[in-house]
């Protein structure tokens, strides 16, 4: 694989705003991915399994931006955004050909019955990802600070396989925490996944054991729902 990246960093408005910008491009030949493989077992019955194979050529390009803004003395904001275009340029799969038709290109490449994956998105590559953080900390007196922090996370859908059939869906979650800090004590009340987003964390293709290995299935990693709690910490050496 050949990777190219160019970027820049700068401070603006009397160092109250910090920006990072990066552009990248990856030209990947014979990328290794997990794909389904069909075969005839020793009993003469059709069967399938997952193997790691050199899929073909992919091109990945994108941009990453990080921005820190000191809004005023007690409030800061941080935004990170990433955009990725990860597209398969050439790639063939026999099982894909059964569903979507045989590609003459794949026949010419020596993959009989293969369907072309060209134009599909590389698995587990979200197009957009966003993180936004607001952090407010205010001294009440020399020995006591109060703080409030909010986080927003977004990630666009990720496909499980090069077939681009099963996907996670878009994820959007909000986390909050607030508390106070002294020289030795930190008390934090928190809520994770405030909006109770139920988007799965990941989707993996595997064998369906209920059908004695004759069918394929997908395993989804489920997220935790809304959680809330209180954390109390004591530091003998002091937090400040």
XYZ file of N, CA and C in Angstrom:
720
model
N 0.838 -1.189 0.000
C 0.000 0.000 0.000
C 0.880 1.249 0.000
N 0.432 2.247 -0.732
C 1.100 3.542 -0.750
C 0.206 4.545 -0.031
N 0.804 5.257 0.918
C 0.045 6.226 1.710
C 0.636 7.618 1.538
N -0.248 8.588 1.397
C 0.173 9.985 1.246
C -0.645 10.835 2.214
N 0.017 11.773 2.875
C -0.682 12.650 3.817
C -0.031 14.018 3.842
N -0.857 15.017 3.901
C -0.384 16.390 4.024
C -1.271 17.093 5.052
N -0.667 17.948 5.856
C -1.456 18.599 6.891
C -0.887 19.937 7.296
N -1.632 20.598 8.169
C -1.219 21.914 8.663
C -1.782 22.122 10.058
N -1.066 22.928 10.858
C -1.505 23.298 12.198
C -1.330 24.801 12.352
N -2.258 25.426 13.066
C -2.140 26.868 13.254
C -2.907 27.309 14.490
N -2.509 28.450 15.044
C -3.217 29.106 16.139
C -3.797 30.415 15.619
N -5.028 30.717 16.035
C -5.721 31.912 15.563
C -6.282 32.700 16.741
N -6.578 33.964 16.488
C -7.272 34.825 17.452
C -6.574 34.825 18.816
N -5.301 35.233 18.800
C -4.509 35.326 20.027
C -4.434 33.979 20.754
N -4.270 32.918 19.967
C -4.120 31.548 20.482
C -5.377 31.006 21.164
N -6.518 31.613 20.902
C -7.763 31.094 21.480
C -8.340 29.958 20.644
N -7.926 29.871 19.381
C -8.397 28.814 18.488
C -7.187 28.069 17.934
N -7.238 26.738 18.040
C -6.175 25.891 17.501
C -6.797 24.969 16.451
N -6.192 24.908 15.279
C -6.728 24.108 14.178
C -5.682 23.136 13.664
N -6.146 21.925 13.343
C -5.338 20.931 12.650
C -6.133 20.444 11.432
N -5.456 20.318 10.312
C -6.078 19.827 9.084
C -5.157 18.804 8.451
N -5.698 17.653 8.082
C -4.912 16.615 7.429
C -5.710 16.028 6.273
N -5.070 15.891 5.123
C -5.634 15.224 3.962
C -4.820 13.952 3.714
N -5.487 12.862 3.402
C -4.760 11.615 3.197
C -5.322 10.837 2.009
N -4.455 10.015 1.460
C -4.826 9.146 0.329
C -4.038 7.848 0.438
N -4.732 6.723 0.302
C -4.095 5.403 0.374
C -4.470 4.612 -0.875
N -3.471 4.135 -1.578
C -3.666 3.267 -2.736
C -3.239 1.866 -2.315
N -4.229 0.995 -2.107
C -3.992 -0.303 -1.481
C -4.175 -1.408 -2.527
N -3.092 -2.147 -2.769
C -3.128 -3.270 -3.696
C -3.198 -4.576 -2.921
N -4.087 -5.478 -3.354
C -4.263 -6.785 -2.706
C -4.569 -6.646 -1.221
N -5.530 -5.793 -0.902
C -5.935 -5.635 0.490
C -6.528 -6.937 1.013
N -6.164 -7.302 2.228
C -6.676 -8.526 2.823
C -7.990 -8.241 3.554
N -9.023 -9.010 3.191
C -10.329 -8.889 3.829
C -10.916 -10.278 4.013
N -11.846 -10.393 4.954
C -12.549 -11.656 5.160
C -13.740 -11.739 4.217
N -13.794 -12.827 3.425
C -14.910 -13.045 2.506
C -15.412 -14.472 2.656
N -16.627 -14.703 2.193
C -17.212 -16.040 2.245
C -16.682 -16.890 1.107
N -16.484 -18.173 1.382
C -15.999 -19.096 0.362
C -16.882 -20.333 0.386
N -17.454 -20.685 -0.756
C -18.286 -21.880 -0.860
C -17.451 -23.044 -1.391
N -17.789 -24.268 -0.930
C -17.064 -25.455 -1.378
C -17.937 -26.679 -1.154
N -17.503 -27.809 -1.673
C -18.193 -29.088 -1.482
C -17.432 -29.897 -0.457
N -18.107 -30.275 0.621
C -17.428 -30.997 1.690
C -17.245 -32.466 1.338
N -16.667 -33.245 2.259
C -16.336 -34.645 1.989
C -17.568 -35.518 1.792
N -18.728 -35.037 2.248
C -19.975 -35.775 2.042
C -20.648 -35.416 0.730
N -20.026 -34.523 -0.020
C -20.604 -34.107 -1.290
C -21.657 -33.038 -1.178
N -21.798 -32.424 0.006
C -22.804 -31.387 0.220
C -22.156 -30.006 0.112
N -22.926 -29.003 -0.340
C -22.376 -27.633 -0.398
C -22.145 -27.100 1.004
N -21.107 -26.349 1.162
C -20.761 -25.786 2.459
C -20.113 -24.427 2.229
N -19.884 -23.683 3.292
C -19.252 -22.370 3.166
C -18.452 -22.076 4.412
N -17.481 -21.196 4.266
C -16.662 -20.769 5.381
C -16.159 -19.364 5.081
N -15.496 -18.761 6.042
C -14.917 -17.436 5.855
C -13.400 -17.561 5.815
N -12.795 -16.966 4.812
C -11.348 -17.016 4.662
C -10.823 -15.597 4.494
N -9.561 -15.431 4.827
C -8.882 -14.160 4.588
C -8.206 -14.226 3.233
N -8.539 -13.296 2.370
C -8.033 -13.348 1.006
C -7.617 -11.958 0.548
N -6.807 -11.932 -0.484
C -6.445 -10.661 -1.110
C -7.579 -10.253 -2.030
N -8.334 -9.281 -1.594
C -9.565 -8.932 -2.294
C -9.300 -8.286 -3.643
N -8.379 -7.369 -3.714
C -8.155 -6.614 -4.950
C -7.562 -5.264 -4.608
N -7.947 -4.253 -5.333
C -7.406 -2.903 -5.114
C -8.467 -1.990 -4.497
N -8.044 -1.193 -3.536
C -8.942 -0.210 -2.921
C -8.247 1.142 -2.880
N -9.057 2.180 -2.884
C -8.556 3.543 -2.737
C -9.284 4.195 -1.568
N -8.511 4.778 -0.678
C -9.072 5.418 0.507
C -8.562 6.848 0.562
N -9.461 7.792 0.635
C -9.082 9.199 0.739
C -9.983 9.874 1.760
N -9.491 10.956 2.315
C -10.316 11.628 3.303
C -9.649 12.844 3.899
N -10.321 13.396 4.905
C -9.852 14.600 5.575
C -10.142 14.470 7.065
N -9.254 15.010 7.892
C -9.440 15.037 9.330
C -9.221 16.463 9.832
N -10.140 16.925 10.650
C -10.053 18.283 11.187
C -10.204 18.231 12.710
N -9.324 18.930 13.402
C -9.407 19.085 14.848
C -9.410 20.579 15.158
N -10.390 21.020 15.948
C -10.488 22.443 16.306
C -10.717 22.567 17.809
N -9.859 23.327 18.468
C -10.015 23.646 19.886
C -10.271 25.146 20.029
N -11.318 25.488 20.769
C -11.692 26.899 20.919
C -11.853 27.209 22.404
N -11.064 28.120 22.888
C -11.215 28.623 24.249
C -12.230 29.754 24.197
N -13.492 29.405 24.388
C -14.582 30.365 24.211
C -14.401 31.542 25.167
N -14.216 31.254 26.428
C -13.773 32.242 27.413
C -13.023 31.479 28.496
N -12.636 32.134 29.529
C -11.699 31.533 30.480
C -12.186 30.207 31.038
N -13.510 30.092 31.294
C -14.035 28.901 31.958
C -14.619 27.871 30.992
N -14.770 28.213 29.731
C -15.448 27.328 28.776
C -14.573 27.071 27.557
N -14.430 25.803 27.210
C -13.688 25.418 26.013
C -14.529 24.441 25.193
N -14.268 24.419 23.897
C -14.982 23.527 22.981
C -13.966 22.843 22.081
N -14.202 21.567 21.815
C -13.336 20.788 20.936
C -14.190 20.049 19.916
N -13.822 20.171 18.660
C -14.534 19.488 17.580
C -13.536 18.692 16.751
N -13.824 17.428 16.531
C -13.051 16.612 15.596
C -14.015 16.044 14.569
N -13.614 16.095 13.316
C -14.446 15.585 12.219
C -13.552 14.833 11.246
N -14.009 13.677 10.848
C -13.282 12.891 9.871
C -14.197 12.435 8.760
N -13.721 12.560 7.545
C -14.464 12.079 6.382
C -13.578 11.089 5.631
N -14.118 9.917 5.314
C -13.356 8.880 4.632
C -14.163 8.312 3.476
N -13.555 8.297 2.309
C -14.134 7.656 1.128
C -13.287 6.424 0.841
N -13.767 5.262 1.265
C -13.026 4.009 1.118
C -13.766 3.132 0.118
N -13.274 3.078 -1.091
C -13.986 2.390 -2.180
C -13.137 1.274 -2.783
N -13.770 0.144 -2.996
C -13.125 -0.977 -3.675
C -13.065 -0.666 -5.167
N -11.876 -0.729 -5.738
C -11.695 -0.450 -7.164
C -11.806 -1.714 -7.998
N -11.160 -2.777 -7.559
C -11.265 -4.076 -8.223
C -11.351 -5.147 -7.154
N -12.188 -6.137 -7.376
C -12.355 -7.231 -6.437
C -13.472 -8.141 -6.891
N -13.299 -9.444 -6.707
C -14.280 -10.423 -7.180
C -14.588 -11.425 -6.082
N -15.818 -11.901 -6.080
C -16.228 -12.901 -5.101
C -17.289 -13.794 -5.733
N -17.080 -15.120 -5.609
C -17.988 -16.070 -6.257
C -19.387 -16.025 -5.649
N -19.468 -15.915 -4.329
C -20.787 -15.874 -3.693
C -21.526 -14.602 -4.081
N -20.802 -13.499 -4.192
C -21.409 -12.244 -4.621
C -21.976 -12.395 -6.033
N -21.281 -13.156 -6.879
C -21.764 -13.401 -8.236
C -23.064 -14.173 -8.267
N -23.286 -15.069 -7.277
C -24.541 -15.832 -7.215
C -25.730 -14.915 -6.959
N -25.500 -13.853 -6.190
C -26.594 -12.945 -5.838
C -26.808 -11.856 -6.890
N -25.721 -11.320 -7.417
C -25.827 -10.114 -8.239
C -25.334 -10.303 -9.675
N -25.028 -11.530 -10.036
C -24.646 -11.791 -11.420
C -23.140 -11.871 -11.616
N -22.764 -12.684 -12.585
C -21.349 -12.891 -12.888
C -20.820 -11.696 -13.677
N -19.624 -11.269 -13.330
C -19.002 -10.132 -14.005
C -17.987 -10.632 -15.025
N -18.072 -10.170 -16.276
C -17.056 -10.541 -17.274
C -15.652 -10.153 -16.825
N -15.546 -9.063 -16.085
C -14.249 -8.634 -15.577
C -13.650 -9.691 -14.659
N -14.489 -10.288 -13.807
C -14.002 -11.316 -12.890
C -13.628 -12.593 -13.636
N -14.404 -12.927 -14.652
C -14.062 -14.092 -15.481
C -12.686 -13.884 -16.101
N -12.426 -12.682 -16.566
C -11.140 -12.387 -17.209
C -9.997 -12.424 -16.198
N -10.296 -12.146 -14.922
C -9.276 -12.165 -13.881
C -9.065 -13.551 -13.298
N -9.778 -14.540 -13.834
C -9.601 -15.909 -13.373
C -10.425 -16.277 -12.166
N -11.557 -15.575 -11.956
C -12.462 -15.908 -10.861
C -13.781 -16.350 -11.485
N -13.913 -17.647 -11.838
C -15.134 -18.114 -12.508
C -16.368 -17.932 -11.631
N -17.412 -17.385 -12.203
C -18.648 -17.155 -11.458
C -18.583 -16.001 -10.504
N -17.512 -15.212 -10.557
C -17.341 -14.130 -9.599
C -18.143 -12.895 -9.944
N -18.632 -12.231 -8.915
C -19.303 -10.954 -9.071
C -18.362 -9.835 -8.686
N -18.456 -8.703 -9.369
C -17.534 -7.599 -9.134
C -17.971 -6.782 -7.923
N -17.021 -6.546 -7.020
C -17.256 -5.734 -5.836
C -16.856 -4.279 -6.055
N -16.433 -3.951 -7.258
C -15.978 -2.589 -7.558
C -17.089 -1.584 -7.274
N -16.739 -0.519 -6.600
C -17.707 0.510 -6.243
C -18.275 0.345 -4.853
N -18.110 -0.834 -4.235
C -18.582 -1.042 -2.873
C -17.628 -0.398 -1.863
N -18.149 -0.191 -0.661
C -17.362 0.429 0.398
C -16.589 -0.625 1.173
N -15.357 -0.309 1.536
C -14.543 -1.206 2.344
C -15.235 -1.427 3.696
N -15.291 -2.666 4.190
C -15.985 -2.930 5.462
C -15.393 -2.130 6.623
N -16.264 -1.814 7.584
C -15.876 -1.129 8.823
C -15.200 0.215 8.576
N -15.648 0.907 7.539
C -15.103 2.230 7.219
C -16.239 3.251 7.208
N -16.492 3.924 8.333
C -17.557 4.931 8.355
C -17.178 6.135 7.500
N -18.148 6.663 6.789
C -17.873 7.818 5.937
C -17.612 9.073 6.767
N -18.401 9.263 7.825
C -18.255 10.449 8.670
C -18.152 10.049 10.138
N -17.314 10.765 10.861
C -17.244 10.606 12.314
C -17.053 11.985 12.927
N -17.815 12.260 13.984
C -17.810 13.577 14.617
C -17.750 13.404 16.132
N -16.921 14.208 16.777
C -16.895 14.293 18.236
C -16.916 15.769 18.625
N -17.851 16.146 19.468
C -17.967 17.522 19.942
C -17.989 17.513 21.468
N -17.116 18.309 22.074
C -17.015 18.363 23.530
C -17.110 19.805 24.004
N -17.938 20.045 25.010
C -18.015 21.328 25.702
C -17.595 21.093 27.144
N -16.633 21.874 27.609
C -16.068 21.669 28.940
C -16.075 23.003 29.702
N -16.824 23.016 30.820
C -16.935 24.226 31.637
C -16.386 23.931 33.028
N -15.385 24.692 33.430
C -14.800 24.546 34.767
C -14.679 25.933 35.393
N -15.228 26.071 36.605
C -15.228 27.400 37.250
C -14.751 27.270 38.698
N -13.746 28.033 39.073
C -13.313 28.050 40.477
C -14.332 28.804 41.337
N -14.740 28.186 42.415
C -15.646 28.843 43.361
C -14.833 29.583 44.418
N -13.761 28.947 44.852
C -12.807 29.559 45.763
C -11.471 28.846 45.538
N -10.401 29.243 46.219
C -9.099 28.611 45.964
C -9.080 27.106 46.188
N -10.043 26.570 46.921
C -10.029 25.139 47.247
C -11.137 24.346 46.567
N -11.956 24.988 45.733
C -13.105 24.286 45.169
C -13.379 24.731 43.728
N -13.483 23.756 42.825
C -13.888 23.982 41.435
C -15.138 23.170 41.148
N -16.002 23.713 40.305
C -17.132 22.937 39.786
C -16.929 22.769 38.276
N -17.417 21.656 37.751
C -17.215 21.392 36.326
C -18.447 20.719 35.722
N -18.638 21.008 34.441
C -19.706 20.386 33.643
C -19.099 20.046 32.282
N -19.359 18.844 31.788
C -18.818 18.430 30.494
C -19.902 17.686 29.722
N -20.008 18.026 28.437
C -20.931 17.327 27.543
C -20.190 16.828 26.312
N -20.490 15.607 25.900
C -19.852 15.007 24.721
C -20.931 14.512 23.764
N -20.733 14.808 22.484
C -21.607 14.282 21.440
C -20.757 13.486 20.465
N -21.190 12.274 20.153
C -20.466 11.405 19.239
C -21.400 10.962 18.114
N -20.879 11.040 16.896
C -21.634 10.553 15.737
C -20.696 9.738 14.854
N -21.205 8.625 14.366
C -20.452 7.815 13.406
C -21.443 7.244 12.401
N -21.168 7.464 11.128
C -22.068 6.946 10.096
C -21.923 5.435 9.972
N -22.825 4.834 9.257
C -22.928 3.382 9.204
C -21.646 2.718 8.714
N -21.417 1.487 9.213
C -20.275 0.676 8.779
C -20.787 -0.658 8.254
N -20.307 -1.052 7.086
C -20.715 -2.322 6.502
C -19.927 -3.471 7.115
N -20.582 -4.630 7.223
C -19.938 -5.788 7.843
C -19.007 -6.514 6.879
N -19.342 -6.532 5.597
C -18.568 -7.282 4.606
C -18.444 -6.457 3.332
N -17.596 -6.880 2.397
C -17.495 -6.168 1.115
C -18.779 -6.202 0.301
N -19.728 -7.089 0.659
C -20.996 -7.154 -0.072
C -21.852 -5.915 0.177
N -21.622 -5.220 1.298
C -22.382 -4.008 1.647
C -23.869 -4.290 1.826
N -24.197 -5.417 2.433
C -25.601 -5.761 2.682
C -25.968 -5.521 4.150
N -25.194 -6.056 5.072
C -25.451 -5.850 6.501
C -24.625 -4.663 6.993
N -25.230 -3.825 7.819
C -24.538 -2.632 8.303
C -24.994 -2.289 9.712
N -24.213 -1.448 10.376
C -24.521 -1.087 11.761
C -25.609 -0.027 11.868
N -25.714 0.848 10.877
C -26.575 2.022 10.984
C -25.802 3.176 11.606
N -26.348 4.381 11.513
C -25.698 5.567 12.058
C -25.792 5.581 13.583
N -24.687 5.900 14.236
C -24.636 5.972 15.692
C -24.566 7.420 16.139
N -25.363 7.768 17.160
C -25.375 9.130 17.699
C -25.630 9.039 19.203
N -24.648 9.496 19.989
C -24.758 9.359 21.440
C -24.314 10.625 22.162
N -24.934 10.866 23.322
C -24.642 12.035 24.152
C -24.248 11.552 25.546
N -23.144 12.092 26.067
C -22.700 11.796 27.428
C -22.589 13.106 28.210
N -22.951 13.064 29.477
C -22.877 14.244 30.339
C -22.233 13.865 31.668
N -21.524 14.836 32.243
C -21.017 14.652 33.594
C -20.866 16.016 34.250
N -21.006 16.034 35.569
C -20.873 17.275 36.324
C -20.443 16.930 37.739
N -19.743 17.869 38.374
C -19.309 17.592 39.736
C -18.476 18.716 40.301
N -17.752 18.367 41.366
C -16.876 19.361 41.981
C -15.549 18.701 42.336
N -14.526 19.561 42.472
C -13.158 19.101 42.696
C -12.521 19.945 43.785
N -11.958 19.276 44.789
C -11.165 19.955 45.812
C -9.725 19.447 45.709
N -8.918 19.809 46.665
C -7.530 19.356 46.606
C -7.422 17.836 46.610
N -8.285 17.176 47.393
C -8.178 15.723 47.523
C -9.401 14.959 47.039
N -10.521 15.630 46.865
C -11.759 14.945 46.500
C -12.219 15.338 45.100
N -12.753 14.350 44.379
C -13.450 14.601 43.116
C -14.760 13.805 43.140
N -15.870 14.511 43.003
C -17.195 13.880 42.990
C -17.847 14.187 41.651
N -18.247 13.140 40.933
C -18.777 13.302 39.577
C -20.090 12.545 39.423
N -21.131 13.256 39.016
C -22.382 12.625 38.592
C -22.341 12.527 37.068
N -22.723 11.365 36.499
C -22.568 11.166 35.058
C -23.736 10.393 34.458
N -23.936 10.664 33.189
C -24.911 9.924 32.388
C -24.230 9.549 31.078
N -24.223 8.282 30.748
C -23.674 7.802 29.489
C -24.818 7.384 28.568
N -24.674 7.706 27.287
C -25.707 7.399 26.290
C -27.053 7.970 26.732
N -27.040 9.272 26.988
C -28.242 9.952 27.479
C -29.447 9.721 26.577
N -29.241 9.718 25.266
C -30.345 9.552 24.322
C -30.702 8.093 24.076
N -30.078 7.180 24.819
C -30.409 5.750 24.762
C -30.317 5.211 23.327
N -29.259 5.590 22.632
C -29.047 5.114 21.265
C -28.779 3.607 21.279
N -29.457 2.874 20.395
C -29.320 1.410 20.383
C -28.615 0.892 19.136
N -27.858 1.749 18.449
C -27.110 1.309 17.286
C -26.065 0.271 17.701
N -25.974 -0.819 16.970
C -25.032 -1.874 17.330
C -23.606 -1.363 17.169
N -22.696 -1.880 17.995
C -21.295 -1.457 17.929
C -20.577 -2.065 16.737
N -20.939 -3.287 16.384
C -20.265 -3.963 15.277
C -21.151 -5.094 14.781
N -20.968 -5.463 13.512
C -21.653 -6.607 12.910
C -20.588 -7.508 12.292
N -20.615 -8.784 12.654
C -19.629 -9.745 12.172
C -20.348 -10.901 11.489
N -19.855 -11.300 10.339
C -20.436 -12.443 9.647
C -19.793 -13.719 10.169
N -20.619 -14.734 10.427
C -20.117 -15.986 10.961
C -21.029 -17.124 10.521
N -20.727 -18.318 10.985
C -21.514 -19.506 10.642
C -22.755 -19.560 11.513
N -23.884 -19.980 10.920
C -25.132 -20.150 11.657
C -25.158 -21.573 12.206
N -24.843 -21.739 13.497
C -24.765 -23.065 14.087
C -26.130 -23.762 14.140
N -27.217 -23.002 14.166
C -28.549 -23.595 14.243
C -28.924 -24.357 12.983
N -28.267 -24.069 11.877
C -28.567 -24.765 10.622
C -27.449 -25.743 10.249
N -26.649 -26.128 11.266
C -25.577 -27.103 11.059
C -24.624 -26.680 9.945
N -24.243 -25.413 9.974
C -23.199 -24.880 9.119
C -23.604 -24.724 7.651
N -24.883 -24.902 7.326
C -25.282 -24.810 5.924
C -25.687 -23.394 5.541
N -25.868 -22.495 6.489
C -26.229 -21.115 6.203
C -25.283 -20.170 6.940
N -25.305 -18.941 6.498
C -24.494 -17.913 7.116
C -25.372 -17.036 8.006
N -24.754 -16.386 8.974
C -25.498 -15.523 9.891
C -24.623 -14.319 10.234
N -25.223 -13.398 10.979
C -24.488 -12.215 11.421
C -24.604 -12.095 12.929
N -23.506 -11.741 13.551
C -23.487 -11.504 14.984
C -23.330 -10.013 15.230
N -24.212 -9.473 16.051
C -24.190 -8.045 16.355
C -23.737 -7.834 17.789
N -22.825 -6.887 17.987
C -22.377 -6.505 19.318
C -23.242 -5.347 19.805
N -24.065 -5.609 20.798
C -25.042 -4.616 21.249
C -24.399 -3.599 22.188
N -24.874 -2.361 22.138
C -24.335 -1.326 23.029
C -25.022 -1.359 24.388
N -24.427 -0.706 25.336
C -25.106 -0.492 26.614
C -26.121 0.632 26.442
N -27.256 0.484 27.095
C -28.265 1.533 27.051
C -27.880 2.694 27.947
N -28.856 3.543 28.252
C -28.582 4.692 29.112
C -28.103 4.218 30.484
N -27.000 4.832 30.958
C -26.449 4.525 32.274
C -26.230 5.826 33.036
N -26.403 5.773 34.332
C -26.123 6.952 35.146
C -25.557 6.498 36.486
N -24.795 7.375 37.094
C -24.181 6.993 38.356
C -23.442 8.149 38.996
N -22.775 7.834 40.098
C -22.018 8.816 40.868
C -20.663 8.195 41.199
N -19.595 8.922 40.911
C -18.240 8.458 41.189
C -17.593 9.394 42.205
N -17.066 8.802 43.279
C -16.385 9.569 44.323
C -14.939 9.093 44.390
N -14.001 10.027 44.270
C -12.578 9.692 44.277
C -11.858 10.514 45.346
N -10.877 9.867 45.977
C -10.020 10.560 46.927
C -8.578 10.284 46.551
N -7.771 11.335 46.444
C -6.382 11.224 46.067
C -5.515 11.754 47.209
N -4.710 10.873 47.821
C -3.887 11.284 48.952
C -2.838 12.310 48.532
N -2.375 12.200 47.260
C -1.375 13.140 46.781
C -1.984 14.456 46.336
N -3.310 14.464 46.169
C -3.987 15.683 45.737
C -4.196 15.721 44.231
N -5.338 16.242 43.817
C -5.644 16.370 42.397
C -5.005 17.595 41.782
N -4.669 18.581 42.596
C -4.176 19.855 42.060
C -2.827 20.201 42.656
